[in-house]
Coordinates of C-alpha atoms and ligand atoms in Angstrom, one line a residue:
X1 CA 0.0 0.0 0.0
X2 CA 3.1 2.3 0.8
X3 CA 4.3 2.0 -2.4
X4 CA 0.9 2.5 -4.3
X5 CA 0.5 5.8 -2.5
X6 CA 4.0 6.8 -2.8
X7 CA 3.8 5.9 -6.7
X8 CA 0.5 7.8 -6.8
X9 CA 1.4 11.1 -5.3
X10 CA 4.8 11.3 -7.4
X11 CA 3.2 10.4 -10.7
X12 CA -0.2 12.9 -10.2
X13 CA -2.2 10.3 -10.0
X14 CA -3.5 11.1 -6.0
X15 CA -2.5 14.1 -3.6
X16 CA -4.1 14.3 -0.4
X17 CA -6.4 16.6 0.3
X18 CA -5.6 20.5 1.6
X19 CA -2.2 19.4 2.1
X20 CA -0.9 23.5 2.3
X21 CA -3.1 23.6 5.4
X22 CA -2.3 20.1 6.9
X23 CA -4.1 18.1 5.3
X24 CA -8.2 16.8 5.6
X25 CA -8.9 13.6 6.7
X26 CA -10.5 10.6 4.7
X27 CA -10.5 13.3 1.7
X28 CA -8.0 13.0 -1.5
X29 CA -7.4 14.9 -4.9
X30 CA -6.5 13.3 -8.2
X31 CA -4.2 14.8 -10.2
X32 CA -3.9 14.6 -13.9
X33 CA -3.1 11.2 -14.2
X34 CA -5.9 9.8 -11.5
X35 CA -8.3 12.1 -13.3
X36 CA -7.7 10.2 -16.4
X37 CA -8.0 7.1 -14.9
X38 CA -11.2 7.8 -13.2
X39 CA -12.4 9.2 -16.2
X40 CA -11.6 6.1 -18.5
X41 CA -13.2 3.6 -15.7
X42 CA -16.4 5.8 -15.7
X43 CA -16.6 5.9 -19.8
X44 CA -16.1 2.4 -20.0
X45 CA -18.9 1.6 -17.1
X46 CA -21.2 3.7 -19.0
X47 CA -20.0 2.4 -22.3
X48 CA -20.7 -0.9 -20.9
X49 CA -23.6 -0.9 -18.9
X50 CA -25.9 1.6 -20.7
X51 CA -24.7 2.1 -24.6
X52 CA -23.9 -1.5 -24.7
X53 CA -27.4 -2.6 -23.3
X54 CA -31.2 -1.8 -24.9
X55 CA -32.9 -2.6 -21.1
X56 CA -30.5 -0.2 -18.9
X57 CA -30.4 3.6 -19.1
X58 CA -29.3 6.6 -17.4
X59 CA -29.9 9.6 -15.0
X60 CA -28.0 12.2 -13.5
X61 CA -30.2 12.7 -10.1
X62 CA -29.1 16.1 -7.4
X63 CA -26.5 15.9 -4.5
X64 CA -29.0 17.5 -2.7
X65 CA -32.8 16.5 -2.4
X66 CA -35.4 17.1 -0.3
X67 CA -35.1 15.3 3.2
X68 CA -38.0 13.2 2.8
X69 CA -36.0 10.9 0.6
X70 CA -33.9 10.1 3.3
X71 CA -36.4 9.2 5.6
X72 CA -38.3 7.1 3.9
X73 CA -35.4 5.5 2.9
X74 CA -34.1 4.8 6.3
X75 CA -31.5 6.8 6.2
X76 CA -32.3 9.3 8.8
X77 CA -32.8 6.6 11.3
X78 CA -31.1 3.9 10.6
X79 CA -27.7 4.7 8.2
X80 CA -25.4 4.5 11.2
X81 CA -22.1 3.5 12.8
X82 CA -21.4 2.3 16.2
X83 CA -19.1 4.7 17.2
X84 CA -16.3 5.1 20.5
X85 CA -14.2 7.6 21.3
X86 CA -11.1 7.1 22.8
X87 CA -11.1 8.9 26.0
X88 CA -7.6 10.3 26.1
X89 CA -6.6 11.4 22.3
X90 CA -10.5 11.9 21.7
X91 CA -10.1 10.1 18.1
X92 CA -13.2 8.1 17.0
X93 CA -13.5 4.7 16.0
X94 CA -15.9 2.0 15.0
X95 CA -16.7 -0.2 17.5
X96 CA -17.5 -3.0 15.3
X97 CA -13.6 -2.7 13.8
X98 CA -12.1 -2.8 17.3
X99 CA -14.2 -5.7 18.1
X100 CA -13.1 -7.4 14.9
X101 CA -9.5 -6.7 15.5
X102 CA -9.3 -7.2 19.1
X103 CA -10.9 -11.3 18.4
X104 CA -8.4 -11.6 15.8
X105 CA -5.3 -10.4 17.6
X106 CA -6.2 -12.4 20.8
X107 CA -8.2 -15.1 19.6
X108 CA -7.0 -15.6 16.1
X109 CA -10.8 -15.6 15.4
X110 CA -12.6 -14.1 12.6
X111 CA -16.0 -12.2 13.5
X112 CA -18.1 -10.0 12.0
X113 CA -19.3 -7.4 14.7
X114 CA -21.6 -5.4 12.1
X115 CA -24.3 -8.2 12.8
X116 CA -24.4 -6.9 16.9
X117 CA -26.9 -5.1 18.6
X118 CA -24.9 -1.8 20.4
X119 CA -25.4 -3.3 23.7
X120 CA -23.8 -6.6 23.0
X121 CA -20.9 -4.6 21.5
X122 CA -20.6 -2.6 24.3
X123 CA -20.8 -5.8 26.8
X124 CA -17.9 -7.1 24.6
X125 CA -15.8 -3.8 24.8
X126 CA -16.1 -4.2 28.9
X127 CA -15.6 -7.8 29.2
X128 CA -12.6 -7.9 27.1
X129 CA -11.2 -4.5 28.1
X130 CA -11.0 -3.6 24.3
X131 CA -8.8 -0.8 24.1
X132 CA -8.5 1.5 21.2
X133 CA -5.0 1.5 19.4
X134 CA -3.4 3.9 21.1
X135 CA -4.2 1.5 24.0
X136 CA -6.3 4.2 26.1
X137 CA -9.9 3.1 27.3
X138 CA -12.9 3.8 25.0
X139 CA -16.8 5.6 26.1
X140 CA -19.4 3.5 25.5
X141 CA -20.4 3.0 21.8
X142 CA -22.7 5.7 20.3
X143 CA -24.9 5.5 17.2
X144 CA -23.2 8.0 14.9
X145 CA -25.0 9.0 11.7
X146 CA -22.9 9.0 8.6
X147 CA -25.4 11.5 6.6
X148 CA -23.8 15.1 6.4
X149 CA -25.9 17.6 6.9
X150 CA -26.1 21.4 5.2
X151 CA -28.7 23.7 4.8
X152 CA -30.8 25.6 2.2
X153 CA -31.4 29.5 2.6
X154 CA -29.2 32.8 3.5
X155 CA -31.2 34.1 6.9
X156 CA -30.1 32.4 10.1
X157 CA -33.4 30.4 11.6
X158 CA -35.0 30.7 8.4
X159 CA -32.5 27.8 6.7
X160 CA -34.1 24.3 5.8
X161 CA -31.9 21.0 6.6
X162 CA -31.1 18.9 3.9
X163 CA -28.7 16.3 3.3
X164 CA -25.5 15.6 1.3
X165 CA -27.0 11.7 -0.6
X166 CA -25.5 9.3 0.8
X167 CA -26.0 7.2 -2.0
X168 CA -26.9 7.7 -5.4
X169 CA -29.6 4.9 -5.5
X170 CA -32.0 7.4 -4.0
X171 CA -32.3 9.9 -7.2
X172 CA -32.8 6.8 -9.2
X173 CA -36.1 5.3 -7.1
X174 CA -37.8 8.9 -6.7
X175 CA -37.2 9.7 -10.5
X176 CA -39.1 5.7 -11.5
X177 CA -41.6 6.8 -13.1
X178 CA -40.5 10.0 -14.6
X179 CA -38.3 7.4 -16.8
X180 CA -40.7 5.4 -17.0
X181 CA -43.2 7.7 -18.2
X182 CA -40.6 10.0 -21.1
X183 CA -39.1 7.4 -22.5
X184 CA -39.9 3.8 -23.8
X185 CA -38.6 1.0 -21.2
X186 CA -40.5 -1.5 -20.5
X187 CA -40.0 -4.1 -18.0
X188 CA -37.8 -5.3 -17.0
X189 CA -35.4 -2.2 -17.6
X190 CA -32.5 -1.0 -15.1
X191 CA -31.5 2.8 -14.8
X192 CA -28.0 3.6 -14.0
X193 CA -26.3 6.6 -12.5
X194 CA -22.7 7.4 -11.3
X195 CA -22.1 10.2 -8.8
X196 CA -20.8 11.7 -5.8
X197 CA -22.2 10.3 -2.3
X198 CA -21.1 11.3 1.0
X199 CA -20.1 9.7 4.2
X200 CA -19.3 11.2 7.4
X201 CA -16.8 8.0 7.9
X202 CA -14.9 7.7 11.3
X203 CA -12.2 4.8 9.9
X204 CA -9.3 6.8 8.7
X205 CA -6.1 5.5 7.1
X206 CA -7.2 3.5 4.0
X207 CA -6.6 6.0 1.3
X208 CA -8.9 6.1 -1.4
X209 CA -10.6 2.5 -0.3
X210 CA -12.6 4.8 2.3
X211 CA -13.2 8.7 2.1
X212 CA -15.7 11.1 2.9
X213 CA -16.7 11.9 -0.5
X214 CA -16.5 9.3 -3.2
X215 CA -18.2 8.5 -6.2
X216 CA -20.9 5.3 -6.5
X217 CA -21.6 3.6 -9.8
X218 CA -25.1 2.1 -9.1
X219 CA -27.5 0.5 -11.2
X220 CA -31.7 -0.4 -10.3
X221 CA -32.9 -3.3 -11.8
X222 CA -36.4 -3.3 -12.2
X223 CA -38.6 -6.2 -12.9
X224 CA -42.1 -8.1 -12.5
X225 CA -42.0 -9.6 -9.3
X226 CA -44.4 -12.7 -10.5
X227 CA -40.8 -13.4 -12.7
X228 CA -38.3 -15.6 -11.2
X229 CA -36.3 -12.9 -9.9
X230 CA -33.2 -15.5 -10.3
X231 CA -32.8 -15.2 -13.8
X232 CA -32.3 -11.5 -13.6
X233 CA -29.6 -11.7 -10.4
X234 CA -27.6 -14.3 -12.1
X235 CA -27.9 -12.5 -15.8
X236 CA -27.1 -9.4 -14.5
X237 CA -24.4 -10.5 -11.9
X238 CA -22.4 -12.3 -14.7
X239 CA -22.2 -9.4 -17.1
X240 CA -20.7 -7.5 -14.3
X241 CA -18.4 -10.4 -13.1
X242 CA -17.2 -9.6 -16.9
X243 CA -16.6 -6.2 -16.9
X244 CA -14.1 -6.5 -13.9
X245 CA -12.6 -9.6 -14.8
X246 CA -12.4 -9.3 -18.7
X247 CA -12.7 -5.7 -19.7
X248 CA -11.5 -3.7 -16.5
X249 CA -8.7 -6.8 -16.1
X250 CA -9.0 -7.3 -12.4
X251 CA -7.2 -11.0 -11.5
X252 CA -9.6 -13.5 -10.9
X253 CA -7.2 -14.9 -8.0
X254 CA -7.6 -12.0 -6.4
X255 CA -11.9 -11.7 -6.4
X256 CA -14.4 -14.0 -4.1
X257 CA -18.2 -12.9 -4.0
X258 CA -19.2 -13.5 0.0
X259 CA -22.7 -14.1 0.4
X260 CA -24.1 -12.2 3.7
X261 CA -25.8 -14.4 6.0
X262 CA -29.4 -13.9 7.0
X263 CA -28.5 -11.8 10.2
X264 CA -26.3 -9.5 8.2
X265 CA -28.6 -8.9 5.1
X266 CA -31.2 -5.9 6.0
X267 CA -34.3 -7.1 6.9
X268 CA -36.0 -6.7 3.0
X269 CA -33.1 -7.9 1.0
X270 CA -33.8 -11.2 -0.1
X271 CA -30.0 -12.3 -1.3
X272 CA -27.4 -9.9 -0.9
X273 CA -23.6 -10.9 -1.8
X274 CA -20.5 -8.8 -1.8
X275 CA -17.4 -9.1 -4.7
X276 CA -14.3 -8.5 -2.9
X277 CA -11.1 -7.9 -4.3
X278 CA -8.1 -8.9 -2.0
X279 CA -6.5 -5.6 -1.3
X280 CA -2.6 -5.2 0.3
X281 CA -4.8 -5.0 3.4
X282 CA -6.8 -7.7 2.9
X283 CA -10.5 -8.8 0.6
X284 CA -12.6 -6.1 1.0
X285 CA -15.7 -4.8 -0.5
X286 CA -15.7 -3.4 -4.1
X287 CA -19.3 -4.0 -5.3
X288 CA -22.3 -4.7 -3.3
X289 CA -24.8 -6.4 -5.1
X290 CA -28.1 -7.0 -3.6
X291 CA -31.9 -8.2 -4.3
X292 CA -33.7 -5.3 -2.6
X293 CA -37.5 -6.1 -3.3
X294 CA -40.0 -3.5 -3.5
X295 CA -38.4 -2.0 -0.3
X296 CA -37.1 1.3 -2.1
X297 CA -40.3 1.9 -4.3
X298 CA -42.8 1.3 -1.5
X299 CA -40.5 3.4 1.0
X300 CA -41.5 6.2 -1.1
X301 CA -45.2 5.7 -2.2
X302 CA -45.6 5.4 1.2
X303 CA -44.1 8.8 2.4
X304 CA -44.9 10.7 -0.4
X305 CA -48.7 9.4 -1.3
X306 CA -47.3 9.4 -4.7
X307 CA -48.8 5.6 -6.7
X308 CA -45.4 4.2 -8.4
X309 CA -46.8 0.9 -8.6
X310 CA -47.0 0.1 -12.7
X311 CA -49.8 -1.6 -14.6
X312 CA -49.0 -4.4 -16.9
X313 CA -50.5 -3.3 -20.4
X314 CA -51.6 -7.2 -21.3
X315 CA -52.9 -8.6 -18.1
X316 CA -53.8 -4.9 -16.2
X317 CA -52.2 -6.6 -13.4
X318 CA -51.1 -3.6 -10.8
X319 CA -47.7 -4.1 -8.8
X320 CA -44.9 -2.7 -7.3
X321 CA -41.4 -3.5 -9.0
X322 CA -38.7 -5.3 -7.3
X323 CA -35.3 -4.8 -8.1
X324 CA -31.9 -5.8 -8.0
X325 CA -28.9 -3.2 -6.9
X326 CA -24.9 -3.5 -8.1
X327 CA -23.5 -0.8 -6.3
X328 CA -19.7 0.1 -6.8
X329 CA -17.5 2.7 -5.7
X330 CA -15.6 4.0 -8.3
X331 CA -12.3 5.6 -6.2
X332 CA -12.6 1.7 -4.6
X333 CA -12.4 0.2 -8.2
X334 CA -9.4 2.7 -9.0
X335 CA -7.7 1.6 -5.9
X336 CA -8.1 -2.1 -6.6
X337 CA -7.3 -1.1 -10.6
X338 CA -3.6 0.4 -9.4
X339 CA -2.9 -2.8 -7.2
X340 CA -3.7 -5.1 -9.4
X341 CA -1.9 -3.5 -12.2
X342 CA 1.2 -2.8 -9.6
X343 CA 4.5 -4.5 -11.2
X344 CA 7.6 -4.7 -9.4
X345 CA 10.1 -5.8 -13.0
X346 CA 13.0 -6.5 -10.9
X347 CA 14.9 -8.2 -13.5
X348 CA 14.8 -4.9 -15.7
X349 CA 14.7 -2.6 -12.5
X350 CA 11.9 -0.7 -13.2
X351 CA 8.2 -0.7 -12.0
X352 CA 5.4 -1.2 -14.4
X353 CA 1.7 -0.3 -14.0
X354 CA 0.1 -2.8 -16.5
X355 CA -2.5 -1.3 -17.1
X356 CA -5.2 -2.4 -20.0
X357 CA -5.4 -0.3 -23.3
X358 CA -8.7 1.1 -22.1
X359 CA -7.3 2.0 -18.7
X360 CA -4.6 3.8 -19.2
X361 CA -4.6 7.3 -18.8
X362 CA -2.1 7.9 -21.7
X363 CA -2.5 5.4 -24.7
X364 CA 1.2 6.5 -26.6
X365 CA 4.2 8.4 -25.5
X366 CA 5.7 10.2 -28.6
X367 CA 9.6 10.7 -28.5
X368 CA 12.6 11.8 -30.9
X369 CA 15.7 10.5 -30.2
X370 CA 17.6 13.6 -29.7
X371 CA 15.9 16.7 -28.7
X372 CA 18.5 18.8 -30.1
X373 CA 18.2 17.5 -33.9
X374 CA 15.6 19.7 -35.5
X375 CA 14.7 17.0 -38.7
X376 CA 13.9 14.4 -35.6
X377 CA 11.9 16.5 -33.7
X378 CA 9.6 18.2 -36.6
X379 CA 9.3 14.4 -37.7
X380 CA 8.4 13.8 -33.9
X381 CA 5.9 16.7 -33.7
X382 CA 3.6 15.7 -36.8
X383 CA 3.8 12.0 -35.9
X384 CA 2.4 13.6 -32.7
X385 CA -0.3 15.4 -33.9
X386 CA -1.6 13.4 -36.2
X387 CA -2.2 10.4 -33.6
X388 CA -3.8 13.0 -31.0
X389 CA -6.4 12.8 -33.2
X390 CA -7.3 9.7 -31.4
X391 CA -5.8 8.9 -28.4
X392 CA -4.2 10.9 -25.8
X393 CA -0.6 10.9 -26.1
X394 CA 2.3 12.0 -23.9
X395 CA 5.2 14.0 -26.0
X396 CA 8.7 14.1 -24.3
X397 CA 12.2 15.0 -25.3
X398 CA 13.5 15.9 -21.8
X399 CA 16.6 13.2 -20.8
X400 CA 17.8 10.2 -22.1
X401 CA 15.0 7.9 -23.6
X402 CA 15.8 4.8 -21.4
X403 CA 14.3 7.1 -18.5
X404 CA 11.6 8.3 -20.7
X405 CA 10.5 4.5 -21.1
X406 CA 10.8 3.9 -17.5
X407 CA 8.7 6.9 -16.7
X408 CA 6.1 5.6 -19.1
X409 CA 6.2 2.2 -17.6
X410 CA 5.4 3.5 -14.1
X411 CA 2.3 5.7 -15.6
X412 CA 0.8 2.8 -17.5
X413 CA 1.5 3.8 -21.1
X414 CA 1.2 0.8 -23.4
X415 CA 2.7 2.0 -25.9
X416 CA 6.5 3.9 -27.0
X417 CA 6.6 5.4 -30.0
X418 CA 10.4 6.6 -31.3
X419 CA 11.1 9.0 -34.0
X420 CA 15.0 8.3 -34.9
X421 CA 17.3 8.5 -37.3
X422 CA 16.2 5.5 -39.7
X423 CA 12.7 7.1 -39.6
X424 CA 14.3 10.2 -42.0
X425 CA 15.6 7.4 -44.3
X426 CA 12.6 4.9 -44.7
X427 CA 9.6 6.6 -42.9
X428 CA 9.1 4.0 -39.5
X429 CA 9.1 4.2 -36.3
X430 CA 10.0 2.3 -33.6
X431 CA 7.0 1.1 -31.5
X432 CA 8.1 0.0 -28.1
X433 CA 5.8 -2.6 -26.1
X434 CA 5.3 -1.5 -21.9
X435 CA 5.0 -4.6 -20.9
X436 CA 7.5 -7.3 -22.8
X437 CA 9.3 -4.4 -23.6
X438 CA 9.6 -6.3 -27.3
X439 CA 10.3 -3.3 -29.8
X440 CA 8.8 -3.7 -33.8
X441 CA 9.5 -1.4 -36.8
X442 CA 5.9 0.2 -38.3
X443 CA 5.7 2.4 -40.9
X444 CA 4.3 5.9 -39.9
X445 CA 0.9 5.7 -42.1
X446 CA 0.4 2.1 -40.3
X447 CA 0.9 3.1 -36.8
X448 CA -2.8 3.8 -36.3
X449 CA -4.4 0.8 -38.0
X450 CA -1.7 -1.4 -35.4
X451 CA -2.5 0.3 -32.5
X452 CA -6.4 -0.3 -33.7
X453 CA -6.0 -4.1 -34.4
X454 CA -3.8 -4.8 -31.2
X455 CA -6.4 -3.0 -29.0
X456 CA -9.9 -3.8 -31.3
X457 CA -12.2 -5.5 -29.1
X458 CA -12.8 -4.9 -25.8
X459 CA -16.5 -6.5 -25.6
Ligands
ATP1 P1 -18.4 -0.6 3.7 O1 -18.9 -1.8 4.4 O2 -17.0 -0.9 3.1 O3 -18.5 0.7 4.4 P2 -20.9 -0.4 2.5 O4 -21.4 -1.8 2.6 O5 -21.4 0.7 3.5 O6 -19.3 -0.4 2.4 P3 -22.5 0.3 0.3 O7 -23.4 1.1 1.1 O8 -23.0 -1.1 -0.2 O9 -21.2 0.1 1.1 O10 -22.0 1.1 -0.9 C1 -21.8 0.6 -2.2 C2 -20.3 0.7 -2.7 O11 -19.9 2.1 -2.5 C3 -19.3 -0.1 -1.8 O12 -19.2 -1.4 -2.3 C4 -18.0 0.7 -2.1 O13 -17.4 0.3 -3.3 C5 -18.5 2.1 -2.2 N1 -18.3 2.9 -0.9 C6 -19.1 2.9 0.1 N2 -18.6 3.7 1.1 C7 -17.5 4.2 0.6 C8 -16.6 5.2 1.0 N3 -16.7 5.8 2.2 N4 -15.5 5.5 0.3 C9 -15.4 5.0 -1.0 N5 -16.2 4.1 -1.5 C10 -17.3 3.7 -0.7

C-alpha cells in the first residue's frame, strides 16, 4: 500500500487533500493522471452498462434533495455506525472494527461485529477490556450517523436542513416513473447513475478505499416480481463479473463474491452478496450487489402518497417492482485497478503499471531520439499530432530515452513510439511494447491501424 500511495502522489495520479493547510482527513485529490484514470473507468462503465445494453439507461439525479427521501429511505434513522471515542486522544472509531480486530489479535478468530446489537458490542468492549490503538480506554459505543448535513437558505433560523445523498440509488427510485413515463422501457429495464455520495466516515487511514466523499456507480434493476427474480440476479451479476474480470482486467485470483448471511442482510433484502477484491490490506468490499424487493419503491409511495406501482398493459395486473442493486465505488475500483496492475520488474529494474489499453490514462508516448536535432523533432511533432487525433498521447524529449520509457512504464503507457534516425531514411518508427518491452518497426501511415488491431475489441 506504501508503495501505491508513494507511486501515486509522485506520478499525479492522487495528492491528499488540503495538504498546504495540513491536510483533511479521509478526503483526496486526483491529479492529472488519477483524473484520467477515473475518467476512462467511468466511460467504460457507462460504455458498458448503458450504450452497450437496450434494457439499462441513465440519470444524473441532485446531491442535494429534499429530506424526505432520506427518511423514507431509512436513512435518517437507521444509516449509522457504532461509534467510540477514545477517551484520552478523543479520536473516533468504530466499535464493530475494534471488536473485529481485538478477536483476531487475541483469539485468532474471525467475527463480524456489524451483525451486533450496540449493547452486545458494548458488553464485549467491557468484558474484554478492548482498548483503542493507542491503547487508552474507549466511552461507550454511540450511534453516529454517517449522513452530512447542510442547509438551504441565507437568513439564520430561516435555513431548511437537507442532506449531502448518501448514496446515489435514492435519485434513481424517486425519478421511477418519470423514466418510466418520457421514454420507452418496459420491464424489466434497469436505470444507472454514477455520482458523488457522501459519508461522514470515522475509519481513517485506507486511502482512497474509504473517504468522505467518493463517487458510487449504481445501477436499479427493475422487474415483475411474479418473474423468477433468479434469472435476472444471475444475468445481471455475470455481465458485471465480466466487466471487472475481462474488460477492466482485475485477477480472478484476487476476487471472491461473499454471500451475507441472513443476520447480516437488511431485513428486505432477499439475497445480498458482496465481490471482494483482495487488497494489500486484505479482501474487502468493491461491489455490493443485492436483491432489494420493493423495499425502495414502497418506502417512497408510502411517504410521499405518490402511486409508483406500474400496470401491466396485457394482463392490467397492478404491482410494485422489485429490483436488483450492483453498487460500486468507483475511487474503490481505481484503488483495486492500481494494485492489481502494480508490477515490481526487478529483472529490468523498473516498476510497471500494466494497465489495460482502455485504462490507461495515456495510450502513446511520442519521443525523438535527440531533442537537439531539429529533422527528428519536426518528424516527432507531426507523428504527434496526427495520432492526437485519437488517443491521448504523452510528447517528451527531456533526458535520455531509457528514463523516458521507464517513466512511461510506471504511468501505464502501453505503448512507445520513437522517432529516430532510420525514420528520415525509410519513414518508421519504432513502437516499443510496456509490458514485454519487445520493440517492432511500423511504418508511420500504419501506426494507427496497429494500434487499432492490437487493441480492437474490448467487448
Ligand atoms: P463498507 O462496508 O465498506 O463501508 P458499505 O457496505 O457501506 O461499504 P454500500 O453502502 O454497499 O457500502 O455502498 C456501495 C459501494 O460504494 C461499496 O461497495 C463501495 O465500493 C462504495 N463505498 C461505500 N462507502 C464508501 C466510502 N466511504 N468511500 C469509498 N467508497 C465507498
Amino acid at each position: 500500500m506504501e508503495k501505491i500511495i508513494a507511486l501515486a502522489k509522485r506520478r499525479g495520479f492522487v495528492y491528499p487533500s488540503s495538504l498546504i493547510y495540513g491536510g483533511l482527513a479521509n478526503s483526496y485529490d486526483y491529479g492529472p493522471l488519477g483524473a484520467e484514470l477515473l475518467k476512462n473507468l467511468r466511460d467504460i462503465w457507462w460504455k458498458y452498462f448503458v450504450h452497450k445494453r437496450e434494457d439499462i439507461v441513465g440519470v444524473d439525479t441532485q446531491i442535494l434533495q429534499r429530506p424526505e427521501v432520506w427518511v423514507a429511505s431509512g436513512h435518517v434513522s437507521a444509516f449509522v455506525d457504532p461509534v467510540v471515542e477514545d477517551k484520552v486522544t478523543h479520536k473516533r472509531y468504530r466499535a464493530d472494527h475494534l471488536i473485529e480486530d481485538w478477536f483476531e489479535k487475541n483469539q485468532g478468530k474471525k467475527i463480524n461485529a456489524g451483525i451486533l446489537s450496540i449493547e452486545e458490542m458494548a458488553e464485549l468492549i467491557r468484558k474484554h477490556n478492548i482498548k483503542s490503538p493507542d491503547n487508552n480506554d474507549v466511552t461507550e459505543p454511540r450511534k453516529f450517523n454517517l449522513l452530512f448535513e447542510t442547509s438551504i437558505g441565507v437568513v439564520e433560523g430561516d435555513k431548511n436542513l437537507v442532506y449531502l445523498r448518501g448514496e446515489t440509488a435514492q435519485g434513481i427510485f424517486i425519478n421511477f416513473k418519470n423514466v418510466l413515463d418520457s421514454t420507452r422501457v418496459r420491464l424489466p429495464f434497469g436505470i444507472a447513475q454514477i455520482g458523488k455520495a457522501f459519508r461522514n466516515e470515522v475509519t481513517t487511514g485506507q486511502f482512497v478505499f474509504r473517504t468522505l466523499e467518493f463517487e458510487q456507480m449504481e445501477i436499479e434493476y427493475f422487474f415483475d416480481p411474479a418473474n423468477n427474480w433468479r434469472q435476472y440476479y444471475d444475468e445481471l451479476k455475470n455481465y458485471y463479473y465480466n466487466f471487472i474480470t475481462n474488460i477492466i482486467g482485475l485477477s480472478e485470483e484476487k476476487l471472491r463474491w461473499r454471500q451475507h448471511s441472513a443476520e447480516e442482510r437488511s431485513h428486505y433484502s432477499k439475497m445480498t452478496e458482496d465481490l471482494e477484491f483482495k487488497f494489500s490490506f486484505g479482501f474487502k468490499e468493491l461491489l455490493g450487489y443485492a436483491y432489494r424487493t420493493d423495499y425502495d419503491l414502497s418506502a417512497h409511495i408510502k411517504h410521499s402518497g405518490v402511486d409508483l406501482s406500474i400496470i401491466d398493459p396485457e394482463t392490467k395486473k397492478k404491482f410494485v417492482p422489485h429490483v436488483i442493486e450492483p453498487s460500486i465505488g468507483l475511487n474503490r475500483l481505481f484503488l483495486a485497478v492500481l494494485e492489481n496492475s502494480y508490477f515490481e520488474d526487478d529483472q529490468n529494474e523498473r516498476v510497471v503499471l500494466q494497465l489495460p489499453f482502455v485504462l490507461a490514462p495515456y495510450k502513446l508516448a511520442v519521443f525523438p531520439l535527440l531533442a537537439n536535432k531539429p529533422d527528428l523533432v519536426n518528424t516527432a511533432k507531426k507523428v504527434y499530432h496526427q495520432l492526437t487525433d485519437e488517443y491521448y498521447c504523452y510528447w517528451d524529449d527531456r533526458g535520455n530515452i531509457g528514463k523516458r520509457y521507464r517513466y512511461q512504464d510506471e504511468i501505464g503507457t502501453p505503448y512507445c513510439i520513437t522517432i529516430d534516425f532510420q525514420t528520415l531514411k525509410d519513414s518508421t518508427v519504432t513502437i516499443r511494447y510496456r509490458d514485454s518491452m519487445k520493440q517492432v518497426r511500423v511504418a508511420i501511415d500504419k501506426i494507427k491501424s496497429f494500434i487499432k488491431t492490437e487493441n480492437e475489441k474490448i467487448f
